[in-house]
XYZ file of N, CA and C in Angstrom:
459
model
N -44.228 -37.579 75.580
C -43.036 -38.265 75.181
C -42.748 -39.426 76.094
N -41.575 -39.974 75.941
C -41.159 -41.132 76.712
C -40.226 -40.768 77.845
N -40.067 -39.491 78.129
C -39.219 -39.050 79.223
C -40.030 -38.206 80.184
N -39.454 -37.931 81.327
C -40.110 -37.113 82.333
C -40.233 -35.675 81.836
N -41.406 -35.118 81.959
C -41.655 -33.725 81.611
C -42.482 -33.092 82.717
N -42.580 -31.769 82.695
C -43.349 -31.039 83.699
C -44.308 -30.105 82.991
N -45.587 -30.218 83.301
C -46.598 -29.320 82.747
C -46.976 -28.305 83.821
N -46.846 -27.019 83.493
C -47.126 -25.967 84.471
C -48.378 -25.165 84.172
N -48.852 -25.182 82.930
C -50.017 -24.378 82.580
C -50.713 -25.004 81.382
N -52.047 -24.883 81.373
C -52.859 -25.380 80.270
C -53.779 -24.252 79.811
N -53.903 -24.083 78.496
C -54.803 -23.086 77.921
C -55.538 -23.740 76.765
N -56.855 -23.572 76.710
C -57.659 -24.148 75.639
C -58.217 -23.012 74.791
N -58.005 -23.106 73.471
C -58.487 -22.093 72.538
C -58.906 -22.771 71.245
N -60.145 -22.526 70.825
C -60.657 -23.100 69.571
C -60.424 -24.609 69.481
N -60.733 -25.315 70.549
C -60.583 -26.775 70.634
C -59.143 -27.252 70.561
N -58.182 -26.367 70.706
C -56.771 -26.753 70.793
C -56.330 -26.636 72.239
N -55.559 -27.615 72.696
C -55.059 -27.634 74.065
C -53.559 -27.335 74.037
N -53.192 -26.237 74.679
C -51.803 -25.799 74.757
C -51.306 -26.058 76.177
N -50.136 -26.642 76.285
C -49.535 -26.945 77.581
C -48.093 -26.457 77.538
N -47.618 -25.906 78.652
C -46.215 -25.494 78.701
C -45.569 -25.999 79.977
N -44.248 -26.098 79.946
C -43.474 -26.559 81.095
C -42.024 -26.745 80.719
N -41.508 -27.955 80.985
C -40.117 -28.265 80.662
C -39.995 -29.750 80.396
N -38.910 -30.123 79.707
C -38.643 -31.541 79.503
C -37.627 -32.011 80.541
N -37.185 -33.260 80.431
C -36.298 -33.821 81.450
C -34.891 -33.235 81.417
N -34.553 -32.455 80.398
C -33.246 -31.800 80.323
C -33.291 -30.351 80.797
N -34.373 -29.944 81.447
C -34.574 -28.571 81.903
C -34.605 -27.599 80.728
N -35.241 -28.028 79.640
C -35.443 -27.170 78.491
C -36.909 -26.796 78.396
N -37.181 -25.503 78.260
C -38.557 -25.013 78.154
C -39.221 -25.653 76.939
N -40.406 -26.230 77.158
C -41.152 -26.878 76.068
C -42.604 -26.462 76.148
N -43.260 -26.513 74.979
C -44.713 -26.368 74.954
C -45.263 -27.364 73.957
N -46.515 -27.728 74.196
C -47.177 -28.747 73.407
C -48.504 -28.211 72.895
N -48.860 -28.586 71.680
C -50.145 -28.233 71.087
C -50.852 -29.545 70.769
N -51.948 -29.801 71.480
C -52.707 -31.041 71.309
C -51.815 -32.270 71.452
N -50.893 -32.223 72.407
C -50.037 -33.362 72.710
C -48.779 -33.461 71.873
N -48.629 -32.603 70.887
C -47.437 -32.627 70.038
C -46.440 -31.588 70.534
N -45.212 -32.023 70.815
C -44.173 -31.095 71.267
C -43.814 -30.136 70.145
N -43.789 -28.852 70.472
C -43.407 -27.817 69.508
C -41.925 -27.506 69.667
N -41.409 -26.628 68.838
C -39.999 -26.266 68.904
C -39.657 -25.665 70.262
N -38.392 -25.809 70.629
C -37.908 -25.183 71.854
C -37.955 -23.664 71.726
N -38.161 -22.981 72.854
C -38.141 -21.514 72.833
C -36.734 -20.973 73.065
N -35.813 -21.842 73.428
C -34.429 -21.432 73.631
C -33.535 -22.379 72.843
N -32.227 -22.141 72.891
C -31.318 -22.988 72.122
C -30.910 -24.255 72.875
N -31.505 -24.496 74.019
C -31.304 -25.673 74.884
C -29.914 -25.731 75.503
N -29.115 -24.686 75.361
C -27.804 -24.651 75.997
C -27.928 -24.346 77.485
N -28.915 -23.528 77.842
C -29.075 -23.071 79.218
C -30.438 -23.514 79.745
N -30.487 -23.858 81.017
C -31.735 -24.315 81.628
C -32.830 -23.269 81.471
N -34.049 -23.748 81.241
C -35.190 -22.850 81.088
C -36.460 -23.611 81.417
N -37.482 -22.873 81.868
C -38.776 -23.457 82.208
C -39.866 -22.475 81.803
N -40.960 -22.996 81.253
C -42.144 -22.192 80.970
C -43.175 -22.443 82.061
N -43.781 -21.363 82.567
C -44.764 -21.476 83.645
C -46.178 -21.124 83.220
N -46.332 -20.391 82.118
C -47.675 -19.963 81.735
C -47.787 -19.857 80.224
N -48.978 -20.203 79.709
C -49.257 -20.095 78.277
C -50.587 -19.372 78.109
N -50.660 -18.511 77.091
C -51.882 -17.775 76.767
C -51.943 -17.636 75.252
N -53.112 -17.872 74.675
C -53.270 -17.775 73.230
C -54.235 -16.642 72.920
N -53.820 -15.748 72.012
C -54.635 -14.613 71.612
C -54.481 -14.396 70.117
N -55.601 -14.396 69.403
C -55.598 -14.187 67.951
C -54.635 -15.125 67.217
N -54.551 -16.353 67.681
C -53.690 -17.343 67.045
C -52.229 -17.271 67.447
N -51.846 -16.273 68.238
C -50.469 -16.154 68.722
C -50.344 -16.840 70.078
N -49.259 -17.572 70.267
C -49.002 -18.282 71.520
C -47.987 -17.491 72.328
N -48.400 -17.044 73.519
C -47.542 -16.299 74.433
C -47.140 -17.226 75.578
N -45.874 -17.174 75.947
C -45.337 -18.037 76.986
C -44.504 -17.208 77.948
N -44.533 -17.550 79.226
C -43.684 -16.853 80.200
C -42.938 -17.872 81.041
N -41.790 -17.439 81.544
C -40.956 -18.307 82.365
C -39.598 -17.688 82.569
N -38.566 -18.540 82.450
C -37.205 -18.026 82.576
C -36.252 -18.828 81.714
N -35.119 -18.213 81.454
C -33.987 -18.887 80.832
C -32.741 -18.428 81.577
N -31.852 -19.352 81.893
C -30.623 -18.963 82.579
C -29.783 -18.051 81.692
N -29.214 -17.014 82.313
C -28.338 -16.079 81.597
C -27.060 -16.820 81.198
N -26.566 -16.619 79.990
C -25.418 -17.392 79.510
C -24.103 -17.153 80.263
N -23.911 -15.971 80.848
C -22.648 -15.714 81.550
C -22.829 -15.452 83.038
N -24.021 -15.025 83.446
C -24.241 -14.684 84.851
C -24.821 -15.847 85.654
N -25.254 -16.913 84.972
C -25.813 -18.113 85.615
C -26.988 -17.801 86.534
N -27.758 -16.802 86.188
C -28.970 -16.443 86.936
C -30.175 -16.604 86.033
N -31.332 -16.845 86.635
C -32.584 -16.953 85.881
C -33.022 -15.575 85.407
N -33.340 -15.466 84.114
C -33.809 -14.217 83.522
C -35.283 -14.387 83.162
N -36.152 -13.544 83.709
C -37.585 -13.602 83.403
C -37.803 -13.177 81.958
N -38.606 -13.992 81.224
C -38.832 -13.710 79.806
C -40.270 -13.984 79.410
N -40.656 -13.350 78.293
C -41.916 -13.621 77.613
C -41.576 -13.953 76.166
N -42.175 -15.031 75.660
C -41.991 -15.426 74.273
C -43.318 -15.305 73.534
N -43.252 -14.992 72.256
C -44.423 -14.971 71.381
C -44.113 -15.873 70.197
N -44.927 -16.912 70.037
C -44.710 -17.869 68.941
C -43.271 -18.386 68.915
N -42.762 -18.722 70.085
C -41.441 -19.333 70.285
C -40.280 -18.361 70.209
N -40.522 -17.106 69.884
C -39.450 -16.116 69.805
C -39.485 -15.201 71.022
N -38.312 -14.817 71.552
C -38.315 -13.887 72.690
C -39.055 -12.602 72.332
N -40.045 -12.258 73.126
C -40.817 -11.029 72.927
C -40.308 -9.945 73.871
N -40.155 -10.318 75.153
C -39.671 -9.369 76.162
C -38.692 -10.076 77.085
N -37.529 -9.473 77.279
C -36.597 -9.912 78.315
C -36.838 -8.968 79.475
N -37.440 -9.488 80.535
C -37.969 -8.638 81.608
C -36.922 -8.212 82.627
N -35.863 -9.001 82.782
C -34.834 -8.693 83.776
C -33.455 -8.878 83.170
N -32.440 -8.375 83.863
C -31.079 -8.325 83.316
C -30.272 -9.595 83.528
N -30.647 -10.398 84.505
C -29.836 -11.557 84.852
C -28.847 -11.267 85.963
N -28.866 -10.046 86.487
C -27.996 -9.731 87.620
C -28.448 -10.464 88.879
N -29.756 -10.675 89.003
C -30.341 -11.429 90.119
C -31.368 -12.404 89.552
N -31.718 -13.429 90.318
C -32.699 -14.434 89.892
C -34.064 -13.790 89.653
N -34.765 -14.257 88.612
C -36.101 -13.736 88.313
C -36.862 -14.763 87.487
N -38.176 -14.799 87.682
C -39.061 -15.690 86.923
C -40.350 -14.942 86.612
N -40.867 -15.119 85.405
C -42.211 -14.649 85.042
C -43.135 -15.858 85.135
N -43.972 -15.892 86.168
C -44.826 -17.047 86.442
C -46.125 -17.061 85.639
N -46.636 -15.897 85.278
C -47.971 -15.865 84.678
C -48.019 -14.822 83.573
N -48.879 -15.088 82.588
C -49.024 -14.182 81.451
C -50.496 -14.066 81.084
N -50.869 -12.901 80.594
C -52.228 -12.658 80.127
C -52.138 -11.603 79.028
N -53.042 -11.665 78.080
C -53.029 -10.730 76.960
C -54.412 -10.105 76.831
N -54.453 -8.801 76.670
C -55.693 -8.083 76.417
C -55.426 -7.096 75.294
N -56.156 -7.257 74.209
C -55.933 -6.461 72.994
C -54.493 -6.674 72.548
N -53.711 -5.626 72.482
C -52.306 -5.752 72.066
C -51.343 -5.721 73.247
N -51.877 -5.668 74.460
C -51.023 -5.556 75.646
C -50.769 -6.920 76.272
N -49.491 -7.152 76.606
C -49.058 -8.407 77.214
C -48.698 -8.123 78.669
N -49.396 -8.785 79.578
C -49.202 -8.617 81.019
C -48.475 -9.849 81.565
N -47.517 -9.633 82.439
C -46.807 -10.740 83.071
C -46.552 -10.385 84.532
N -46.403 -11.407 85.355
C -46.042 -11.182 86.753
C -45.102 -12.284 87.212
N -44.385 -12.003 88.282
C -43.445 -12.966 88.832
C -42.646 -12.333 89.944
N -41.328 -12.469 89.855
C -40.475 -11.851 90.871
C -39.088 -11.583 90.293
N -38.379 -10.717 90.976
C -36.943 -10.525 90.760
C -36.302 -10.381 92.131
N -35.222 -11.080 92.356
C -34.539 -11.008 93.639
C -33.801 -9.675 93.749
N -33.766 -9.104 94.955
C -33.078 -7.826 95.165
C -31.703 -8.013 95.809
N -31.212 -9.245 95.826
C -29.939 -9.548 96.470
C -30.131 -10.195 97.819
N -31.318 -9.995 98.399
C -31.650 -10.589 99.687
C -32.952 -11.372 99.617
N -33.978 -10.756 99.031
C -35.309 -11.362 98.976
C -35.871 -11.303 97.562
N -36.827 -12.183 97.295
C -37.581 -12.102 96.053
C -38.593 -10.969 96.178
N -38.736 -10.180 95.118
C -39.638 -9.036 95.119
C -40.700 -9.262 94.043
N -41.964 -9.336 94.435
C -43.066 -9.522 93.489
C -43.121 -8.338 92.535
N -43.247 -8.654 91.223
C -43.277 -7.599 90.205
C -44.297 -7.943 89.137
N -44.671 -6.904 88.363
C -45.523 -7.117 87.200
C -45.087 -6.195 86.084
N -45.354 -6.630 84.853
C -44.895 -5.923 83.670
C -46.027 -5.821 82.652
N -46.040 -4.740 81.887
C -46.918 -4.608 80.722
C -46.013 -4.332 79.526
N -46.129 -5.183 78.513
C -45.314 -5.050 77.299
C -43.829 -4.906 77.618
N -43.381 -5.670 78.601
C -41.966 -5.712 78.952
C -41.485 -4.613 79.876
N -42.375 -3.709 80.280
C -41.996 -2.579 81.145
C -42.502 -2.835 82.558
N -41.574 -2.788 83.538
C -41.957 -2.973 84.934
C -42.949 -1.885 85.344
N -43.970 -2.287 86.108
C -45.049 -1.376 86.468
C -45.011 -0.975 87.933
N -45.639 0.143 88.193
C -45.900 0.578 89.563
C -47.413 0.589 89.732
N -47.984 0.420 90.882
C -47.238 0.361 92.124
C -46.454 -0.942 92.245
N -45.321 -0.823 92.904
C -44.527 -2.003 93.221
C -45.325 -2.804 94.239
N -45.348 -4.106 94.075
C -46.219 -4.951 94.883
C -45.703 -5.179 96.296
N -44.429 -4.909 96.543
C -43.839 -5.092 97.866
C -42.588 -4.236 97.971
N -42.149 -3.965 99.180
C -40.946 -3.153 99.339
C -39.669 -3.994 99.348
N -39.786 -5.323 99.291
C -38.620 -6.189 99.227
C -38.000 -6.526 100.559
N -38.592 -6.066 101.664
C -38.022 -6.391 102.971
C -38.309 -7.837 103.372
N -39.309 -8.462 102.740
C -39.611 -9.879 102.911
C -39.798 -10.482 101.522
N -39.522 -11.758 101.389
C -39.682 -12.405 100.084
C -41.144 -12.485 99.684
N -41.393 -12.227 98.395
C -42.749 -12.328 97.853
C -42.638 -12.636 96.362
N -43.660 -13.292 95.837
C -43.708 -13.613 94.420
C -45.143 -13.467 93.940
N -45.336 -12.865 92.780
C -46.660 -12.779 92.158
C -46.806 -14.002 91.263
N -47.804 -14.837 91.533
C -47.929 -16.118 90.843
C -48.947 -16.129 89.720
N -49.872 -15.178 89.694
C -50.903 -15.203 88.658
C -51.378 -13.791 88.365
N -51.658 -13.535 87.091
C -52.203 -12.236 86.693
C -53.382 -12.473 85.764
N -54.478 -11.819 86.033
C -55.681 -11.888 85.197
C -56.094 -10.463 84.876
N -56.439 -10.224 83.633
C -56.848 -8.899 83.181
C -58.293 -8.991 82.714
N -59.125 -8.114 83.222
C -60.557 -8.122 82.879
C -60.913 -6.755 82.318
N -61.504 -6.748 81.148
C -61.983 -5.514 80.546
C -63.390 -5.260 81.042
N -63.565 -4.177 81.765
C -64.885 -3.846 82.299
C -65.449 -2.679 81.521
N -66.683 -2.803 81.127
C -67.338 -1.711 80.430
C -68.467 -1.175 81.286
N -68.812 0.062 81.089
C -69.933 0.653 81.804
C -69.577 1.208 83.169
N -68.289 1.269 83.527
C -67.904 1.839 84.816
C -67.759 3.340 84.719
């Protein structure tokens, strides 16, 4: 476009280039082959996309959207522009930085603040997983998640 935008992730599938990030109004945006697609939120509250993954023609996106009344970042996963998983409550700041899909399972990672520090977390299909990546005594964030199917083990 003709305004400042931010690209945070690129995914190539079947000769299509998918990019996600935000526009100059702090609205989560994604692009398919350079064409801006619909917003994933209603653009009332700030939001950013950090990761894009395409599986079986479905576009998965992760990032955050500000909570409408708590003014905190809520970690989210979208599928084809619709909210798929709301990962956190909005009581504390949280972001889903990375997404990966294997079969029907959607994996995401990022952080949620515990009131003092950011705590690295990961989710499968919207459910927080254990082991917990840190005890929260120091700030930490999980920035990338990759899932590999291994056979023959």
